Short mmCIF file of C-alpha atoms and ligand atoms in Angstrom, two decimals:
data_model
loop_
_atom_site.label_atom_id
_atom_site.label_comp_id
_atom_site.label_asym_id
_atom_site.label_seq_id
_atom_site.Cartn_x
_atom_site.Cartn_y
_atom_site.Cartn_z
CA MET V 293 -88.19 -46.71 -131.97
CA PRO V 294 -88.20 -47.41 -128.19
CA PRO V 295 -88.79 -51.07 -127.19
CA LYS V 296 -92.41 -51.88 -126.37
CA VAL V 297 -93.36 -52.57 -122.75
CA LYS V 298 -94.69 -56.11 -122.40
CA LYS V 299 -97.76 -56.32 -120.16
CA MET V 300 -97.29 -58.22 -116.91
CA ASP V 301 -99.17 -61.54 -117.02
CA SER V 302 -99.46 -61.84 -113.25
CA ALA V 303 -100.20 -58.22 -112.32
CA PRO V 304 -102.85 -58.91 -109.62
CA ALA V 305 -100.57 -61.42 -107.87
CA PHE V 306 -97.66 -58.95 -108.10
CA VAL V 307 -99.76 -56.19 -106.51
CA ARG V 308 -101.02 -58.53 -103.75
CA ALA V 309 -97.49 -59.69 -102.88
CA LEU V 310 -96.14 -56.15 -102.92
CA LEU V 311 -98.89 -54.72 -100.70
CA ALA V 312 -98.76 -57.65 -98.27
CA HIS V 313 -95.04 -57.04 -97.82
CA PHE V 314 -95.61 -53.31 -97.39
CA ASP V 315 -98.32 -53.92 -94.77
CA ALA V 316 -96.01 -56.23 -92.84
CA THR V 317 -92.89 -54.06 -92.95
CA ARG V 318 -93.99 -50.44 -93.41
CA ARG V 319 -92.01 -48.01 -91.31
CA ASP V 320 -93.87 -45.83 -88.88
CA LEU V 321 -92.97 -42.40 -90.31
CA PRO V 322 -94.53 -39.11 -89.15
CA TRP V 323 -96.09 -38.35 -92.55
CA ARG V 324 -97.64 -41.82 -92.77
CA SER V 325 -100.06 -41.16 -89.93
CA THR V 326 -101.92 -38.47 -91.90
CA THR V 327 -103.86 -37.94 -95.09
CA ASP V 328 -103.45 -34.15 -94.84
CA PRO V 329 -102.29 -33.22 -98.37
CA TYR V 330 -100.19 -30.32 -97.08
CA ARG V 331 -98.20 -32.60 -94.77
CA ILE V 332 -97.77 -35.25 -97.47
CA TRP V 333 -96.66 -32.62 -99.97
CA ILE V 334 -94.04 -31.24 -97.55
CA SER V 335 -92.71 -34.73 -96.78
CA GLU V 336 -92.48 -35.65 -100.46
CA VAL V 337 -90.54 -32.49 -101.29
CA MET V 338 -88.18 -32.95 -98.33
CA LEU V 339 -87.58 -36.61 -99.24
CA GLN V 340 -86.32 -35.76 -102.73
CA GLN V 341 -82.57 -36.48 -102.80
CA THR V 342 -82.57 -36.80 -99.00
CA ARG V 343 -82.59 -39.80 -96.66
CA VAL V 344 -85.60 -40.53 -94.47
CA GLU V 345 -83.52 -40.36 -91.25
CA THR V 346 -82.32 -36.86 -92.19
CA VAL V 347 -85.80 -35.65 -93.10
CA ILE V 348 -87.66 -36.69 -89.91
CA PRO V 349 -86.35 -33.93 -87.58
CA TYR V 350 -86.69 -31.30 -90.31
CA TYR V 351 -90.27 -32.40 -91.00
CA ASP V 352 -91.19 -32.30 -87.29
CA ARG V 353 -89.70 -28.82 -86.82
CA TRP V 354 -91.31 -27.57 -90.05
CA MET V 355 -94.75 -28.73 -88.92
CA GLN V 356 -94.35 -26.92 -85.62
CA GLN V 357 -93.25 -23.74 -87.36
CA PHE V 358 -95.55 -23.91 -90.41
CA PRO V 359 -98.49 -26.18 -89.48
CA SER V 360 -100.62 -25.10 -92.47
CA VAL V 361 -100.45 -23.67 -95.97
CA ALA V 362 -101.45 -20.27 -94.53
CA THR V 363 -98.60 -20.14 -91.99
CA LEU V 364 -96.11 -21.06 -94.70
CA ALA V 365 -97.52 -18.50 -97.14
CA ASP V 366 -97.39 -15.78 -94.46
CA ALA V 367 -93.74 -16.42 -93.50
CA SER V 368 -90.91 -14.37 -94.99
CA GLU V 369 -88.57 -16.10 -97.44
CA GLN V 370 -85.66 -15.63 -95.03
CA VAL V 371 -87.54 -17.52 -92.30
CA VAL V 372 -88.47 -20.32 -94.73
CA LEU V 373 -84.88 -20.66 -95.94
CA ARG V 374 -83.66 -20.70 -92.36
CA ALA V 375 -86.02 -23.60 -91.57
CA TRP V 376 -84.78 -25.47 -94.65
CA GLU V 377 -81.11 -24.84 -93.94
CA GLY V 378 -79.09 -28.07 -94.08
CA LEU V 379 -81.50 -29.93 -96.40
CA GLY V 380 -79.83 -28.45 -99.50
CA TYR V 381 -81.37 -27.88 -102.93
CA TYR V 382 -82.83 -24.62 -101.65
CA SER V 383 -84.95 -24.04 -104.73
CA ARG V 384 -87.27 -26.67 -103.21
CA ALA V 385 -87.93 -24.39 -100.21
CA ARG V 386 -88.43 -21.33 -102.41
CA ASN V 387 -90.87 -23.23 -104.62
CA LEU V 388 -92.79 -24.54 -101.59
CA HIS V 389 -93.11 -20.99 -100.32
CA ALA V 390 -94.25 -19.68 -103.72
CA ALA V 391 -96.67 -22.59 -104.15
CA ALA V 392 -98.18 -22.02 -100.67
CA LYS V 393 -98.99 -18.44 -101.71
CA VAL V 394 -100.66 -19.68 -104.90
CA VAL V 395 -102.69 -22.26 -102.92
CA ARG V 396 -103.80 -19.59 -100.48
CA GLU V 397 -104.68 -17.05 -103.14
CA ARG V 398 -106.14 -19.21 -105.92
CA HIS V 399 -107.37 -22.36 -104.13
CA SER V 400 -108.72 -20.90 -100.86
CA GLY V 401 -105.87 -22.57 -98.97
CA LEU V 402 -106.79 -26.10 -100.14
CA VAL V 403 -104.09 -28.17 -101.85
CA PRO V 404 -105.46 -29.14 -105.31
CA ASP V 405 -106.70 -32.74 -105.56
CA SER V 406 -106.00 -33.28 -109.26
CA VAL V 407 -102.69 -34.05 -110.94
CA GLU V 408 -103.20 -31.08 -113.28
CA GLY V 409 -103.94 -28.71 -110.40
CA LEU V 410 -100.88 -29.88 -108.49
CA ARG V 411 -98.61 -29.67 -111.52
CA ALA V 412 -99.63 -26.06 -112.07
CA LEU V 413 -97.99 -25.14 -108.73
CA PRO V 414 -94.36 -23.93 -108.64
CA GLY V 415 -91.87 -26.78 -108.19
CA ILE V 416 -94.35 -29.66 -108.53
CA GLY V 417 -93.47 -32.16 -111.24
CA ALA V 418 -94.87 -35.53 -112.28
CA TYR V 419 -93.41 -37.36 -109.28
CA THR V 420 -94.68 -35.03 -106.54
CA ALA V 421 -98.08 -34.65 -108.21
CA GLY V 422 -98.39 -38.45 -108.42
CA ALA V 423 -97.30 -38.95 -104.82
CA VAL V 424 -99.55 -36.27 -103.29
CA SER V 425 -102.61 -37.12 -105.40
CA SER V 426 -102.32 -40.87 -104.81
CA ILE V 427 -101.43 -40.79 -101.09
CA ALA V 428 -103.64 -37.90 -99.96
CA TYR V 429 -106.57 -38.17 -102.38
CA GLY V 430 -106.52 -41.81 -103.60
CA VAL V 431 -106.00 -40.89 -107.28
CA ALA V 432 -104.67 -43.87 -109.28
CA GLU V 433 -101.60 -42.02 -110.56
CA PRO V 434 -98.02 -43.38 -110.66
CA ALA V 435 -95.27 -41.70 -108.59
CA ILE V 436 -91.95 -42.69 -110.12
CA ASP V 437 -88.82 -41.60 -108.28
CA GLY V 438 -85.32 -43.00 -108.81
CA ASN V 439 -86.02 -46.06 -106.65
CA ALA V 440 -89.28 -46.86 -108.45
CA ARG V 441 -87.59 -46.46 -111.81
CA ARG V 442 -84.93 -49.02 -110.83
CA VAL V 443 -87.58 -51.48 -109.58
CA PHE V 444 -89.63 -51.27 -112.78
CA SER V 445 -86.58 -51.47 -114.99
CA ARG V 446 -85.98 -54.88 -113.39
CA ILE V 447 -89.58 -56.03 -113.06
CA LEU V 448 -90.14 -55.24 -116.76
CA ASP V 449 -86.58 -56.23 -117.74
CA MET V 450 -85.95 -53.02 -119.66
CA ALA V 451 -82.47 -51.48 -119.73
CA ASP V 452 -83.54 -47.88 -120.00
CA PRO V 453 -87.32 -47.45 -119.82
CA SER V 454 -88.60 -43.92 -120.35
CA LEU V 455 -90.82 -42.30 -117.77
CA THR V 456 -93.72 -42.54 -120.22
CA GLN V 457 -93.17 -46.28 -120.63
CA ILE V 458 -93.10 -46.81 -116.86
CA HIS V 459 -96.21 -44.67 -116.39
CA THR V 460 -98.03 -46.71 -119.05
CA ALA V 461 -97.04 -49.98 -117.37
CA VAL V 462 -97.98 -48.76 -113.88
CA ARG V 463 -101.34 -47.31 -114.93
CA ASP V 464 -102.25 -50.82 -116.09
CA ILE V 465 -101.67 -52.36 -112.68
CA ILE V 466 -102.02 -49.67 -109.99
CA PRO V 467 -104.90 -50.74 -107.69
CA ALA V 468 -107.80 -48.27 -107.58
CA ASP V 469 -108.43 -48.96 -103.88
CA ARG V 470 -104.83 -48.40 -102.66
CA PRO V 471 -102.85 -46.30 -105.16
CA GLY V 472 -100.94 -44.38 -102.48
CA ASP V 473 -99.87 -47.55 -100.68
CA PHE V 474 -98.88 -49.11 -103.99
CA ASN V 475 -96.63 -46.16 -104.87
CA GLN V 476 -95.08 -46.12 -101.41
CA ALA V 477 -94.58 -49.90 -101.48
CA VAL V 478 -92.67 -49.71 -104.77
CA MET V 479 -90.47 -46.86 -103.50
CA GLU V 480 -89.83 -48.69 -100.25
CA LEU V 481 -88.92 -51.88 -102.12
CA GLY V 482 -86.40 -49.84 -104.13
CA ALA V 483 -85.00 -48.23 -101.00
CA THR V 484 -84.61 -51.41 -98.95
CA ILE V 485 -84.40 -54.57 -101.12
CA CYS V 486 -84.26 -53.72 -104.82
CA THR V 487 -81.34 -51.37 -104.22
CA PRO V 488 -78.46 -50.85 -106.67
CA ARG V 489 -77.11 -54.09 -105.12
CA PRO V 490 -80.40 -55.95 -104.76
CA CYS V 491 -81.11 -58.66 -102.25
CA CYS V 492 -83.32 -60.80 -104.49
CA SER V 493 -83.48 -63.67 -101.98
CA LYS V 494 -85.57 -61.44 -99.69
CA CYS V 495 -87.73 -59.94 -102.42
CA PRO V 496 -91.49 -60.39 -102.05
CA VAL V 497 -92.04 -60.03 -105.81
CA GLN V 498 -89.19 -62.20 -107.01
CA TRP V 499 -91.60 -64.52 -108.86
CA HIS V 500 -92.93 -61.58 -110.85
CA CYS V 501 -89.56 -60.10 -111.79
CA ARG V 502 -88.57 -60.65 -115.42
CA ALA V 503 -84.96 -59.61 -114.87
CA PHE V 504 -84.62 -62.16 -112.05
CA ALA V 505 -86.12 -64.90 -114.24
CA LEU V 506 -83.82 -64.03 -117.15
CA GLY V 507 -80.68 -63.51 -115.04
CA THR V 508 -80.31 -59.89 -116.18
CA VAL V 509 -80.71 -58.15 -112.80
CA HIS V 510 -77.10 -56.91 -112.88
CA LEU V 511 -77.78 -55.27 -116.26
CA ARG V 512 -80.93 -53.42 -115.13
CA PRO V 513 -81.15 -50.52 -115.30
CA GLY V 514 -78.38 -50.00 -117.85
CA VAL V 515 -75.54 -47.77 -116.82
CA SER V 516 -76.30 -44.34 -118.16
CA ALA V 517 -73.25 -42.23 -118.86
CA ARG V 518 -73.41 -39.77 -115.99
CA LYS V 519 -71.44 -36.63 -116.49
CA ALA V 520 -69.02 -35.91 -113.66
CA SER V 521 -70.01 -32.63 -112.06
CA PRO V 522 -67.44 -29.85 -112.55
CA VAL V 523 -65.40 -28.65 -109.56
CA PHE V 524 -64.93 -24.93 -108.86
CA ASN V 525 -62.26 -23.63 -106.47
CA ILE V 526 -63.25 -20.38 -104.78
CA ALA V 527 -61.27 -18.10 -102.47
CA VAL V 528 -63.35 -16.95 -99.48
CA VAL V 529 -62.65 -13.90 -97.32
CA VAL V 530 -63.49 -14.08 -93.60
CA LEU V 531 -63.03 -10.49 -92.51
CA ILE V 532 -63.15 -9.95 -88.74
CA ASP V 533 -63.48 -6.48 -87.22
CA ALA V 534 -62.26 -5.16 -83.86
CA ASP V 535 -65.47 -6.35 -82.17
CA GLY V 536 -65.00 -9.90 -83.44
CA ARG V 537 -67.76 -9.57 -86.04
CA ALA V 538 -67.50 -11.07 -89.51
CA LEU V 539 -68.53 -9.38 -92.73
CA LEU V 540 -71.29 -11.25 -94.58
CA THR V 541 -72.86 -10.53 -97.92
CA GLN V 542 -76.29 -11.49 -99.18
CA ARG V 543 -76.56 -13.46 -102.43
CA PRO V 544 -78.68 -12.03 -105.23
CA PRO V 545 -82.42 -12.90 -105.24
CA ARG V 546 -82.00 -15.32 -108.16
CA GLY V 547 -79.59 -18.17 -108.86
CA LEU V 548 -77.62 -20.57 -106.68
CA LEU V 549 -78.23 -20.01 -102.91
CA ALA V 550 -80.36 -16.96 -103.72
CA GLY V 551 -81.03 -14.78 -100.69
CA PHE V 552 -78.55 -16.59 -98.41
CA TRP V 553 -75.82 -14.84 -96.41
CA THR V 554 -72.25 -15.95 -97.12
CA PHE V 555 -68.71 -14.74 -96.62
CA PRO V 556 -67.50 -12.63 -99.56
CA ALA V 557 -66.01 -14.88 -102.22
CA ALA V 558 -63.84 -14.29 -105.26
CA GLU V 559 -64.53 -15.71 -108.70
CA PRO V 560 -63.51 -19.36 -109.19
CA GLN V 561 -59.74 -19.68 -109.61
CA ALA V 562 -57.96 -22.21 -111.80
CA GLN V 563 -54.59 -22.21 -109.98
CA GLN V 564 -54.14 -23.05 -106.33
CA SER V 565 -51.42 -20.40 -106.09
CA SER V 566 -53.89 -17.70 -107.03
CA TYR V 567 -56.39 -18.28 -104.18
CA ALA V 568 -54.38 -16.26 -101.66
CA LYS V 569 -53.89 -13.36 -104.08
CA ALA V 570 -57.58 -13.32 -105.02
CA ALA V 571 -58.59 -13.35 -101.34
CA ARG V 572 -56.16 -10.55 -100.46
CA ARG V 573 -57.37 -8.40 -103.36
CA MET V 574 -60.96 -8.87 -102.33
CA ALA V 575 -60.28 -8.19 -98.62
CA ALA V 576 -58.40 -4.99 -99.50
CA ALA V 577 -61.31 -3.85 -101.65
CA LEU V 578 -63.74 -4.40 -98.76
CA VAL V 579 -61.93 -2.29 -96.13
CA SER V 580 -59.87 0.87 -96.33
CA ALA V 581 -57.94 0.10 -93.09
CA PRO V 582 -54.80 -2.08 -92.83
CA LEU V 583 -55.34 -5.82 -92.72
CA SER V 584 -53.63 -8.47 -90.63
CA ARG V 585 -51.74 -11.24 -92.34
CA ALA V 586 -54.02 -13.91 -93.71
CA ARG V 587 -54.71 -17.03 -91.74
CA ARG V 588 -55.51 -19.83 -94.12
CA LEU V 589 -58.16 -22.38 -93.06
CA ASP V 590 -58.66 -25.90 -94.36
CA PRO V 591 -60.71 -26.06 -97.57
CA VAL V 592 -64.42 -26.89 -97.26
CA SER V 593 -66.29 -28.48 -100.13
CA HIS V 594 -69.95 -28.69 -100.99
CA ALA V 595 -71.58 -30.71 -103.76
CA PHE V 596 -74.57 -29.14 -105.48
CA SER V 597 -76.65 -31.16 -107.96
CA HIS V 598 -74.72 -29.83 -110.96
CA ARG V 599 -71.37 -28.64 -109.55
CA THR V 600 -69.02 -29.05 -106.63
CA GLU V 601 -67.57 -25.96 -104.99
CA VAL V 602 -64.37 -26.10 -102.93
CA TYR V 603 -63.97 -23.06 -100.68
CA HIS V 604 -60.49 -21.89 -99.66
CA PRO V 605 -61.07 -19.57 -96.68
CA PHE V 606 -58.64 -16.84 -95.59
CA VAL V 607 -59.21 -15.03 -92.29
CA TYR V 608 -58.16 -11.37 -91.93
CA HIS V 609 -58.52 -8.98 -89.07
CA THR V 610 -59.08 -5.28 -89.47
CA ARG V 611 -59.22 -2.72 -86.66
CA ARG V 612 -61.53 -0.43 -88.57
CA ALA V 613 -64.34 -1.24 -90.95
CA ALA V 614 -65.10 0.90 -93.96
CA ALA V 615 -67.56 3.64 -93.13
CA SER V 616 -70.42 2.38 -95.25
CA TYR V 617 -71.50 -0.63 -97.21
CA ASP V 618 -74.56 -1.16 -99.28
CA THR V 619 -77.40 -3.23 -97.88
CA ALA V 620 -75.98 -6.44 -99.34
CA PHE V 621 -73.27 -6.42 -96.62
CA ARG V 622 -73.63 -6.82 -92.88
CA TRP V 623 -71.24 -7.21 -89.91
CA VAL V 624 -72.44 -10.14 -87.82
CA ALA V 625 -71.05 -11.69 -84.62
CA ILE V 626 -69.93 -15.19 -85.54
CA ASP V 627 -72.01 -16.73 -82.77
CA SER V 628 -75.12 -14.85 -84.02
CA MET V 629 -74.91 -16.20 -87.55
CA HIS V 630 -77.55 -18.81 -86.73
CA GLU V 631 -80.13 -16.01 -86.86
CA LEU V 632 -79.62 -15.62 -90.62
CA PRO V 633 -80.03 -18.15 -93.42
CA VAL V 634 -76.42 -19.23 -93.99
CA PRO V 635 -75.51 -22.29 -96.12
CA VAL V 636 -74.10 -25.29 -94.28
CA ALA V 637 -70.64 -25.06 -95.88
CA GLN V 638 -70.37 -21.41 -94.78
CA ARG V 639 -71.27 -22.42 -91.23
CA ARG V 640 -68.40 -24.89 -91.26
CA ILE V 641 -66.08 -22.08 -92.34
CA ALA V 642 -67.50 -19.86 -89.57
CA ARG V 643 -66.85 -22.55 -86.95
CA ALA V 644 -63.24 -22.94 -88.08
CA ALA V 645 -62.82 -19.14 -88.23
CA GLY V 646 -64.24 -18.77 -84.71
CA LEU V 647 -61.50 -21.05 -83.44
CA VAL V 648 -58.71 -18.92 -84.88
CA VAL V 649 -60.11 -15.44 -84.16
CA HIS V 650 -58.44 -15.30 -80.75
CA GLU V 651 -55.08 -16.12 -82.36
CA LEU V 652 -55.28 -13.02 -84.56
CA HIS V 653 -54.17 -9.64 -83.30
CA LEU V 654 -57.46 -8.48 -81.85
FE1 LIG U 1389 -85.45 -56.28 -107.55
FE2 LIG U 1389 -84.39 -58.74 -107.30
FE3 LIG U 1389 -86.88 -58.23 -106.50
FE4 LIG U 1389 -86.31 -58.27 -109.08
S1 LIG U 1389 -86.17 -59.99 -107.67
S2 LIG U 1389 -87.57 -56.76 -108.02
S3 LIG U 1389 -84.27 -57.40 -109.07
S4 LIG U 1389 -84.98 -57.37 -105.65
#
């Protein structure tokens, strides 16, 4: 039986102190000067797992390129992925694109104003629905991200409160006249003061914090056993032709990095000694002409949410490309790769490869 959430005795004073602090310290962010639900929705999706400073230039560029639901819905997936490139977690961009089409087709281009309507869109969960409905439409709905969860775990002095328990507690206290500001104030408190190493002496709601009163702040939230993400080592083939172009391949339409262009890669290898062999085998299968000796580049790693991939790139030169490839392959000048959606780690490989191309026997 999960522990019961005790009601806050001083909820109105807590809300007043929190909002007063937010009013005095709120950052002037581009998505805070609007109540346009489309803009708020985009900012909330970009901000997931990503720092505010990183998001700002992406948000500004996105709004120039896709100023409305209709412009986003009309764009091709490749263009949308290209605009998202560098923010990671690309399923967010694909879901935004799919959801924009649904909004255009089923909601006459208007972002739904109810939590249920929002949650029916691809990629929108409880957090995004709460944030968009409360900030854009003034619906008294909680928006609980990782920061808010940490704050309420301490305010309520609960080691591991469930989302349902936090929602129940917040619905009791969220002010009907400023639900969006309340949600943003809690998240901002978690991002700036009630961080994993909290600065309780500067906290505007210290007097309302049960964990502070009981001396249990360091125990809240409890440490959940996080699984270390597995690491996969992958040999990557950078094949350069006589014109200095590299061979790229497009990822399948579903799965990790779907639709992106990458250098051909072998299956994950367990032994370091086998990377070179795997790369050579793959390069030989891609061209019928002789290959130069491999030039090995420094490994490049990239952490996804559930796995880390370490790429071991090998550069080869060939004077003649195979006569035909299927449409999943394309020869691309290294300095034109920016025209295609290419993951950030692959761009780092391309930069390093560009530096060594002139050292190969071209
Ligand atoms: Fe967080 Fe400390 Fe404030 Fe409690 S008093 S909400 S632990 S910063």
